[in-house]
Amino acid sequence: MSERTPLLHYRLSTSVNESVEQQSPQTGETVDRTPATVRRKSTPDQPKKLTTFFGVVIPTLLSMFSVVVFLRIGFVVGQSGLYQAIAMFLVAYFIISMTVLSVCAISTNGALDAGGAYYMISRALGPEFGGSIGIMFFLANVCGSALYVLGLVEAVLDTFGLPEDGQSASKYAVFPTGHWWAFLYGTVILLVCLLVCLVGAHIYAKATFVIFLVVMLVLCTIFISFFAVGPQVVALPRPDKTPPNATYPASANFTGFKLDTLRGNLGAGYTDDYTTGVMMSFATVFAVMFNGCTGIMAGSNMSGDLKNPSYSIPRGTITAVIFTFIIYNLLSLLVACTCDRVLLQRDYSFLRDINVWHPFVTIGVYSSTLSAAMSNLIGASRILYALARDDLFGKVLSPAKKTSRGGNPWVSVLISWFLVQMVLFSGKLNTIASIVTIFFLLVYAAVDLACLALEWASAPNFRPTFRYFTWHTCVLGIIGCAVMMFLINAIYASASIAFMLLLLVLIHYLSPTSSWGYISQALIFHQVRKYLLMLDVRKDHVKFWRPQVLLMVSNPRASVGLITFINDIKKSGLYVLGHVQLGDLNVLPSDPLQSQYDSWLSLVDHLNIKAFVNLTLANSVRHGVQHLLFISGLGGMRPNTLVLGFYDDCPPVDQLLDRSSPAGNSPSEGNGKPGGVSFGGKVLGPQEYVCVIADAVKMSKNVALARYFGQFDRTLALKGKVYVDVWPVNLLRPDSSTYVDTCSLFLLQLACILSMTRAWQRARLRLFLCVEAGRSLKGAELKLGHLLKELRMKADVYTVPWDTQVALHWQRQGIMTKEKELEREGREEGEDEEIEEEGDFANSFPSNAARLSDEYLEAVNRLILDQPHPPPTVRFLYLPRPPADTSRYQDYLHQLELLSRDLGPTMLIHGVTPVITTDL
């Protein structure tokens, strides 16, 4: 090799062979491809498993040494001085040691499969993160292999290449030079690597030991040379880029061990790089040096070939890291004690010039570079094979699944070789050298993140036998890798992160659901539990009230319109779909509800709503609803509003019939009947239905009855002008027209919430105030407008005279005059004061309601229908509480039916809790 050894090796030498990482022999394995996972069974041809030394220590040492030990040590000490060089190694090894601890923790928590770091990340963080990192890891290995091939070609041509400029050639120069000649030599070297990889990774595993012996031999000669070789003058190579009128020394001294030499090399002396002319600094030298400290995953990625991975990976990896750290620092000290600063700065191949036999270092450079190129090619093929086998990219990578009889993924090897050849063809690798290093750093940061996520999730099954780590070491590893990425090149680091995020999004939408488990679910569970405990119901305040709805669903296929409407009205509150199935667990072989949950969740996904599902088994619908009201939710997140479908004879309509629904086999179809709260199917009678309403009121739950939502289509309903009509007066109490009780204000709040949602923002609220003759229509309208202004609600107010309808009511009372009726009602209300705890006069159902005539109710119904305004999308009506006398329940339900007949989508609402405040 000539005097001029360019910095190409330093800049291009990204972490050597993350390859051995993927070199695990795939022999003796048959692949059972299933949609979710691929399980492998060993055969009698399984090769002998590797020990800690051969399977972990050797690959990791070769990965971390590479050409750094031969070519970078002088560069680092010559530019930064001994003090800063040792500081750089301390910082660099601190960063990688944090990642080593994470690697050891994950590798001892279960068996690893092919794919190495990709396998660890994907199984911990999920397919999106693992797939994106896996692609980047694959590309880093492909580009890394090309980098080392080109570096080896240039090293060979420096020694054996014929000069192009007519200069005198050395006696060893035999190879023509030039771009296409270099491409040819690179192709030949890459072809040799391909042949080895096609034979099988086990061949390379044997060759690794030979290469290791060569590197150790060369390293020994270097140490011996510092003591055996006497002082001498070393000729310096001519700089590649010489500024005008600049002078450079032609020689420098190897002084041997001298105190003056050590003193001269203690401090920093940054100057320009003689191969590129670029001025060096602490950051640039540190970035160049750090490239050689990576490669720590080489051993962990061979877990499938180790006799005892849980034992070998921690001990082998840590041993290799400590050994390389000691060697690097010893070499730095020896170099600082024996070599002139000029020699270190102007000749990066000085170790060859002072060696007892000059070709030793050249052989070390050749062998380590060839090992790096070959192992990166093997690594790329194994990562590609693992990606293809996991089906993250569908049919695009399906050919890469093919293996030989021995289990070698030969198609993946050929694809990787082709891509490396394409990178070689470009010939301009300096621009991607930094990106390759950044890709490796992203992988290391992702491993730290995976370990951190597993630790923070506190999953019971995360029990690594290696316990010398905490979440602090994971965070330090992530921060260290991130800092190094931006220190090497901020633009490339940002672009790499953006590329990773783009891949993450693509895989999220394109890849099938995996069965690996998602760490995100464990983390969410951990955080939700913590914050639920912090949600104190004793600190609830009306200012922050929001509807938390339990919607009872009988036939989900016929309730799509109502389900989507309630999803709009929940205002970021709790939303639970409840279902009651009649049955007795004592006479059933198993819980029939367990098999139905997936169908219900599929319906939730299909409708794109944010809701939970809660099913119960009970001997009656009433008891089932009571169960759900008692047990639904956790802590401060419990339903405060019960929504029921109206009890009528409307036949159910399958609203999913013409849709490609993943919930086609809904729970309601599983038992051949609507099941649960099937009011239309008469699973319960009118008496029990009203009992359910009464039970909810007794539990201080707000109640809403939804009618005519069976054919409600949200998309069609929101086209054109949208109106929401609110009738905040108890229409079953013609003697009272108050609109400021708890129930009326609850109606206003729900209507306002609906208009605040994004889909209903164009909706106009219309409030209808029923007023009798003798009262000022204008005054009532102004009073209501003032109330709305205080409540910050925008609505159009309309006063509706209803003297004719009220007259029908009083004519029905017979001999009882209006005054006597009012007096009697006052006495009854005094007797029922304990029942009416909310204390609202209009929020009751007095005895005269039992004598409300059908004519009156039909007249009120026509009054609502005949308003001279565009028809509304939905109506909100006042729902009085059920009567205290249970014998009047059916009359109560009949009156509600007449009142709301043919009104279209209507919500009959009864509120029992204050939900509005004018305070800040």
Short mmCIF file of N, CA, C and O in Angstrom, two decimals, residues 186-276:
data_model
loop_
_atom_site.label_atom_id
_atom_site.label_comp_id
_atom_site.label_asym_id
_atom_site.label_seq_id
_atom_site.Cartn_x
_atom_site.Cartn_y
_atom_site.Cartn_z
N GLY A 186 -13.96 -3.91 -7.80
CA GLY A 186 -14.99 -4.01 -6.77
C GLY A 186 -15.99 -5.10 -7.07
O GLY A 186 -16.44 -5.81 -6.16
N THR A 187 -16.37 -5.24 -8.35
CA THR A 187 -17.31 -6.29 -8.73
C THR A 187 -16.75 -7.67 -8.44
O THR A 187 -17.46 -8.57 -7.96
N VAL A 188 -15.45 -7.85 -8.72
CA VAL A 188 -14.81 -9.15 -8.46
C VAL A 188 -14.79 -9.46 -6.97
O VAL A 188 -15.12 -10.57 -6.54
N ILE A 189 -14.43 -8.45 -6.17
CA ILE A 189 -14.39 -8.66 -4.72
C ILE A 189 -15.79 -8.98 -4.20
O ILE A 189 -15.98 -9.88 -3.38
N LEU A 190 -16.76 -8.24 -4.70
CA LEU A 190 -18.14 -8.48 -4.26
C LEU A 190 -18.62 -9.86 -4.70
O LEU A 190 -19.40 -10.51 -4.00
N LEU A 191 -18.16 -10.32 -5.87
CA LEU A 191 -18.53 -11.65 -6.33
C LEU A 191 -17.98 -12.73 -5.41
O LEU A 191 -18.65 -13.73 -5.13
N VAL A 192 -16.77 -12.52 -4.91
CA VAL A 192 -16.20 -13.46 -3.94
C VAL A 192 -17.07 -13.51 -2.68
O VAL A 192 -17.38 -14.59 -2.15
N CYS A 193 -17.46 -12.32 -2.22
CA CYS A 193 -18.34 -12.27 -1.03
C CYS A 193 -19.66 -12.99 -1.31
O CYS A 193 -20.19 -13.70 -0.45
N LEU A 194 -20.20 -12.81 -2.53
CA LEU A 194 -21.46 -13.45 -2.88
C LEU A 194 -21.34 -14.96 -2.84
O LEU A 194 -22.23 -15.66 -2.33
N LEU A 195 -20.26 -15.49 -3.40
CA LEU A 195 -20.08 -16.93 -3.42
C LEU A 195 -20.04 -17.51 -2.02
O LEU A 195 -20.63 -18.55 -1.73
N VAL A 196 -19.33 -16.83 -1.12
CA VAL A 196 -19.27 -17.30 0.27
C VAL A 196 -20.65 -17.28 0.91
O VAL A 196 -21.06 -18.23 1.58
N CYS A 197 -21.40 -16.20 0.67
CA CYS A 197 -22.72 -16.10 1.27
C CYS A 197 -23.70 -17.11 0.69
O CYS A 197 -24.59 -17.59 1.39
N LEU A 198 -23.55 -17.43 -0.60
CA LEU A 198 -24.44 -18.41 -1.20
C LEU A 198 -24.16 -19.81 -0.68
O LEU A 198 -25.07 -20.64 -0.56
N VAL A 199 -22.90 -20.10 -0.38
CA VAL A 199 -22.59 -21.41 0.20
C VAL A 199 -23.24 -21.56 1.56
O VAL A 199 -23.78 -22.61 1.91
N GLY A 200 -23.21 -20.49 2.33
CA GLY A 200 -23.87 -20.54 3.63
C GLY A 200 -23.11 -19.72 4.66
O GLY A 200 -21.90 -19.54 4.57
N ALA A 201 -23.85 -19.22 5.62
CA ALA A 201 -23.24 -18.39 6.65
C ALA A 201 -22.28 -19.18 7.52
O ALA A 201 -21.37 -18.60 8.12
N HIS A 202 -22.46 -20.50 7.60
CA HIS A 202 -21.56 -21.29 8.45
C HIS A 202 -20.14 -21.29 7.89
O HIS A 202 -19.18 -21.42 8.65
N ILE A 203 -20.00 -21.15 6.56
CA ILE A 203 -18.66 -21.06 5.99
C ILE A 203 -17.98 -19.78 6.45
O ILE A 203 -16.80 -19.77 6.83
N TYR A 204 -18.76 -18.70 6.44
CA TYR A 204 -18.18 -17.44 6.90
C TYR A 204 -17.87 -17.49 8.40
O TYR A 204 -16.88 -16.92 8.86
N ALA A 205 -18.70 -18.20 9.16
CA ALA A 205 -18.44 -18.32 10.59
C ALA A 205 -17.09 -18.97 10.85
O ALA A 205 -16.39 -18.60 11.79
N LYS A 206 -16.71 -19.93 10.01
CA LYS A 206 -15.40 -20.56 10.16
C LYS A 206 -14.28 -19.60 9.73
O LYS A 206 -13.23 -19.54 10.35
N ALA A 207 -14.57 -18.85 8.65
CA ALA A 207 -13.55 -17.91 8.18
C ALA A 207 -13.34 -16.77 9.17
O ALA A 207 -12.25 -16.18 9.22
N THR A 208 -14.34 -16.48 9.95
CA THR A 208 -14.23 -15.38 10.91
C THR A 208 -13.09 -15.63 11.89
O THR A 208 -12.36 -14.71 12.27
N PHE A 209 -12.94 -16.87 12.31
CA PHE A 209 -11.89 -17.18 13.28
C PHE A 209 -10.51 -16.97 12.66
O PHE A 209 -9.59 -16.46 13.32
N VAL A 210 -10.38 -17.35 11.40
CA VAL A 210 -9.10 -17.15 10.72
C VAL A 210 -8.79 -15.66 10.61
O VAL A 210 -7.67 -15.21 10.87
N ILE A 211 -9.78 -14.88 10.23
CA ILE A 211 -9.59 -13.43 10.12
C ILE A 211 -9.26 -12.84 11.49
O ILE A 211 -8.41 -11.95 11.60
N PHE A 212 -9.91 -13.36 12.51
CA PHE A 212 -9.63 -12.88 13.86
C PHE A 212 -8.17 -13.14 14.25
O PHE A 212 -7.50 -12.28 14.83
N LEU A 213 -7.67 -14.33 13.92
CA LEU A 213 -6.27 -14.65 14.22
C LEU A 213 -5.33 -13.71 13.48
O LEU A 213 -4.32 -13.25 14.04
N VAL A 214 -5.67 -13.41 12.21
CA VAL A 214 -4.82 -12.50 11.44
C VAL A 214 -4.80 -11.11 12.08
O VAL A 214 -3.74 -10.49 12.25
N VAL A 215 -5.95 -10.62 12.46
CA VAL A 215 -6.03 -9.28 13.06
C VAL A 215 -5.29 -9.25 14.38
O VAL A 215 -4.55 -8.29 14.68
N MET A 216 -5.44 -10.28 15.20
CA MET A 216 -4.73 -10.31 16.48
C MET A 216 -3.23 -10.39 16.27
O MET A 216 -2.44 -9.77 17.00
N LEU A 217 -2.79 -11.15 15.24
CA LEU A 217 -1.37 -11.23 14.95
C LEU A 217 -0.82 -9.88 14.53
O LEU A 217 0.24 -9.45 15.00
N VAL A 218 -1.52 -9.20 13.67
CA VAL A 218 -1.09 -7.87 13.23
C VAL A 218 -1.06 -6.92 14.42
O VAL A 218 -0.13 -6.11 14.56
N LEU A 219 -2.06 -7.02 15.29
CA LEU A 219 -2.10 -6.14 16.46
C LEU A 219 -0.91 -6.40 17.37
O LEU A 219 -0.31 -5.46 17.92
N CYS A 220 -0.54 -7.67 17.52
CA CYS A 220 0.62 -8.00 18.35
C CYS A 220 1.90 -7.40 17.76
O CYS A 220 2.76 -6.89 18.49
N THR A 221 2.04 -7.49 16.45
CA THR A 221 3.24 -6.92 15.82
C THR A 221 3.30 -5.40 16.00
O THR A 221 4.38 -4.84 16.13
N ILE A 222 2.14 -4.77 16.03
CA ILE A 222 2.12 -3.31 16.23
C ILE A 222 2.62 -2.98 17.63
O ILE A 222 3.47 -2.08 17.82
N PHE A 223 2.14 -3.71 18.65
CA PHE A 223 2.61 -3.46 20.01
C PHE A 223 4.10 -3.75 20.14
O PHE A 223 4.84 -3.01 20.79
N ILE A 224 4.55 -4.84 19.52
CA ILE A 224 5.97 -5.19 19.59
C ILE A 224 6.82 -4.13 18.92
O ILE A 224 7.91 -3.78 19.39
N SER A 225 6.31 -3.58 17.81
CA SER A 225 7.09 -2.61 17.04
C SER A 225 7.39 -1.35 17.84
O SER A 225 8.44 -0.74 17.67
N PHE A 226 6.50 -0.92 18.71
CA PHE A 226 6.76 0.27 19.52
C PHE A 226 8.01 0.10 20.39
O PHE A 226 8.71 1.07 20.68
N PHE A 227 8.27 -1.15 20.79
CA PHE A 227 9.42 -1.40 21.65
C PHE A 227 10.64 -1.90 20.87
O PHE A 227 11.78 -1.65 21.27
N ALA A 228 10.39 -2.60 19.77
CA ALA A 228 11.51 -3.24 19.05
C ALA A 228 12.14 -2.33 18.01
O ALA A 228 13.33 -2.48 17.69
N VAL A 229 11.40 -1.41 17.46
CA VAL A 229 11.92 -0.55 16.40
C VAL A 229 12.51 0.71 17.01
O VAL A 229 11.88 1.36 17.86
N GLY A 230 13.69 1.07 16.56
CA GLY A 230 14.35 2.25 17.09
C GLY A 230 13.89 3.51 16.39
O GLY A 230 13.10 3.48 15.44
N PRO A 231 14.36 4.66 16.87
CA PRO A 231 14.00 5.94 16.25
C PRO A 231 14.37 5.96 14.77
O PRO A 231 15.42 5.44 14.38
N GLN A 232 13.52 6.60 13.98
CA GLN A 232 13.77 6.68 12.55
C GLN A 232 12.99 7.83 11.95
O GLN A 232 12.05 8.35 12.54
N VAL A 233 13.42 8.22 10.75
CA VAL A 233 12.74 9.28 10.02
C VAL A 233 11.81 8.62 9.01
O VAL A 233 12.22 7.73 8.26
N VAL A 234 10.54 9.07 9.01
CA VAL A 234 9.52 8.48 8.13
C VAL A 234 9.15 9.50 7.07
O VAL A 234 8.83 10.67 7.38
N ALA A 235 9.22 9.10 5.80
CA ALA A 235 8.83 9.98 4.70
C ALA A 235 7.31 10.16 4.69
O ALA A 235 6.57 9.19 4.85
N LEU A 236 6.88 11.39 4.52
CA LEU A 236 5.45 11.70 4.55
C LEU A 236 4.88 11.71 3.14
O LEU A 236 5.55 12.12 2.19
N PRO A 237 3.64 11.27 2.98
CA PRO A 237 3.00 11.31 1.65
C PRO A 237 2.68 12.75 1.24
O PRO A 237 2.50 13.62 2.10
N ARG A 238 2.59 12.97 -0.06
CA ARG A 238 2.25 14.28 -0.57
C ARG A 238 0.75 14.52 -0.39
O ARG A 238 -0.06 13.66 -0.72
N PRO A 239 0.35 15.69 0.14
CA PRO A 239 -1.08 15.95 0.33
C PRO A 239 -1.84 15.92 -0.98
O PRO A 239 -1.32 16.30 -2.03
N ASP A 240 -3.10 15.47 -0.92
CA ASP A 240 -3.94 15.42 -2.12
C ASP A 240 -4.28 16.82 -2.61
O ASP A 240 -4.34 17.08 -3.81
N LYS A 241 -4.58 17.73 -1.67
CA LYS A 241 -4.99 19.08 -2.04
C LYS A 241 -4.04 20.06 -1.37
O LYS A 241 -4.03 20.21 -0.15
N THR A 242 -3.21 20.71 -2.19
CA THR A 242 -2.21 21.63 -1.67
C THR A 242 -2.57 23.05 -2.05
O THR A 242 -2.59 23.39 -3.24
N PRO A 243 -2.89 23.92 -1.06
CA PRO A 243 -3.18 25.32 -1.38
C PRO A 243 -1.95 26.00 -1.97
O PRO A 243 -0.81 25.59 -1.72
N PRO A 244 -2.15 27.07 -2.76
CA PRO A 244 -1.02 27.79 -3.34
C PRO A 244 -0.09 28.33 -2.27
O PRO A 244 -0.53 28.80 -1.21
N ASN A 245 1.20 28.26 -2.53
CA ASN A 245 2.25 28.77 -1.65
C ASN A 245 2.29 28.08 -0.30
O ASN A 245 2.89 28.59 0.66
N ALA A 246 1.62 26.95 -0.16
CA ALA A 246 1.66 26.22 1.10
C ALA A 246 2.82 25.23 1.10
O ALA A 246 3.13 24.61 0.08
N THR A 247 3.49 25.11 2.22
CA THR A 247 4.61 24.18 2.35
C THR A 247 4.28 23.14 3.40
O THR A 247 3.68 23.44 4.43
N TYR A 248 4.66 21.92 3.11
CA TYR A 248 4.41 20.82 4.03
C TYR A 248 5.73 20.06 4.24
O TYR A 248 6.54 19.93 3.31
N PRO A 249 5.93 19.56 5.44
CA PRO A 249 7.17 18.81 5.69
C PRO A 249 7.21 17.52 4.87
O PRO A 249 6.17 16.91 4.62
N ALA A 250 8.39 17.16 4.48
CA ALA A 250 8.55 15.95 3.67
C ALA A 250 8.77 14.72 4.52
O ALA A 250 8.65 13.59 4.03
N SER A 251 9.10 14.91 5.80
CA SER A 251 9.36 13.76 6.68
C SER A 251 9.03 14.13 8.11
O SER A 251 8.87 15.31 8.46
N ALA A 252 8.94 13.11 8.96
CA ALA A 252 8.67 13.29 10.38
C ALA A 252 9.38 12.18 11.14
O ALA A 252 9.88 11.20 10.54
N ASN A 253 9.40 12.29 12.45
CA ASN A 253 10.21 11.39 13.26
C ASN A 253 9.38 10.41 14.07
O ASN A 253 8.35 10.79 14.66
N PHE A 254 9.84 9.17 14.07
CA PHE A 254 9.39 8.20 15.06
C PHE A 254 10.48 8.18 16.12
O PHE A 254 11.59 7.66 15.89
N THR A 255 10.20 8.76 17.28
CA THR A 255 11.25 9.04 18.26
C THR A 255 11.47 7.91 19.25
O THR A 255 12.45 7.92 19.99
N GLY A 256 10.59 6.94 19.29
CA GLY A 256 10.64 5.98 20.37
C GLY A 256 10.07 6.63 21.63
O GLY A 256 9.51 7.72 21.59
N PHE A 257 10.22 5.96 22.75
CA PHE A 257 9.64 6.48 23.99
C PHE A 257 10.46 7.65 24.51
O PHE A 257 11.61 7.50 24.94
N LYS A 258 9.87 8.84 24.46
CA LYS A 258 10.50 10.06 24.95
C LYS A 258 9.47 10.92 25.67
O LYS A 258 8.34 11.06 25.20
N LEU A 259 9.88 11.51 26.78
CA LEU A 259 8.98 12.35 27.54
C LEU A 259 8.60 13.61 26.78
O LEU A 259 7.47 14.06 26.85
N ASP A 260 9.56 14.16 26.03
CA ASP A 260 9.25 15.36 25.25
C ASP A 260 8.19 15.07 24.18
O ASP A 260 7.34 15.91 23.90
N THR A 261 8.28 13.90 23.58
CA THR A 261 7.28 13.53 22.57
C THR A 261 5.89 13.42 23.21
O THR A 261 4.89 13.90 22.65
N LEU A 262 5.83 12.81 24.39
CA LEU A 262 4.55 12.70 25.09
C LEU A 262 3.99 14.08 25.41
O LEU A 262 2.80 14.34 25.22
N ARG A 263 4.85 14.98 25.91
CA ARG A 263 4.39 16.31 26.25
C ARG A 263 3.86 17.04 25.02
O ARG A 263 2.88 17.78 25.09
N GLY A 264 4.51 16.83 23.89
CA GLY A 264 4.07 17.49 22.67
C GLY A 264 2.75 16.98 22.14
O GLY A 264 2.07 17.66 21.33
N ASN A 265 2.35 15.78 22.58
CA ASN A 265 1.10 15.18 22.08
C ASN A 265 -0.04 15.20 23.09
O ASN A 265 -1.09 14.62 22.84
N LEU A 266 0.16 15.86 24.22
CA LEU A 266 -0.90 15.89 25.23
C LEU A 266 -2.06 16.79 24.84
O LEU A 266 -3.22 16.42 24.98
N GLY A 267 -1.75 18.00 24.36
CA GLY A 267 -2.80 18.95 24.01
C GLY A 267 -3.30 18.77 22.60
O GLY A 267 -2.75 18.01 21.79
N ALA A 268 -4.39 19.49 22.30
CA ALA A 268 -4.98 19.42 20.96
C ALA A 268 -4.17 20.24 19.98
O ALA A 268 -3.54 21.24 20.34
N GLY A 269 -4.18 19.80 18.73
CA GLY A 269 -3.50 20.53 17.66
C GLY A 269 -4.23 20.34 16.35
O GLY A 269 -3.69 19.76 15.40
N TYR A 270 -5.47 20.84 16.29
CA TYR A 270 -6.30 20.60 15.12
C TYR A 270 -5.76 21.35 13.91
O TYR A 270 -5.39 22.53 13.99
N THR A 271 -5.71 20.63 12.81
CA THR A 271 -5.27 21.21 11.55
C THR A 271 -6.09 20.61 10.43
O THR A 271 -7.02 19.83 10.68
N ASP A 272 -5.72 20.92 9.18
CA ASP A 272 -6.50 20.38 8.07
C ASP A 272 -6.13 18.93 7.79
O ASP A 272 -5.01 18.50 8.05
N ASP A 273 -7.09 18.19 7.28
CA ASP A 273 -6.86 16.80 6.88
C ASP A 273 -6.12 16.79 5.55
O ASP A 273 -6.61 17.34 4.56
N TYR A 274 -4.94 16.16 5.51
CA TYR A 274 -4.12 16.25 4.31
C TYR A 274 -4.71 15.50 3.12
O TYR A 274 -4.30 15.71 1.98
N THR A 275 -5.69 14.63 3.35
CA THR A 275 -6.29 13.92 2.22
C THR A 275 -7.48 14.66 1.61
O THR A 275 -7.85 14.40 0.47
N THR A 276 -8.09 15.55 2.40
CA THR A 276 -9.28 16.26 1.89
C THR A 276 -9.13 17.77 1.94
O THR A 276 -9.88 18.48 1.27
#
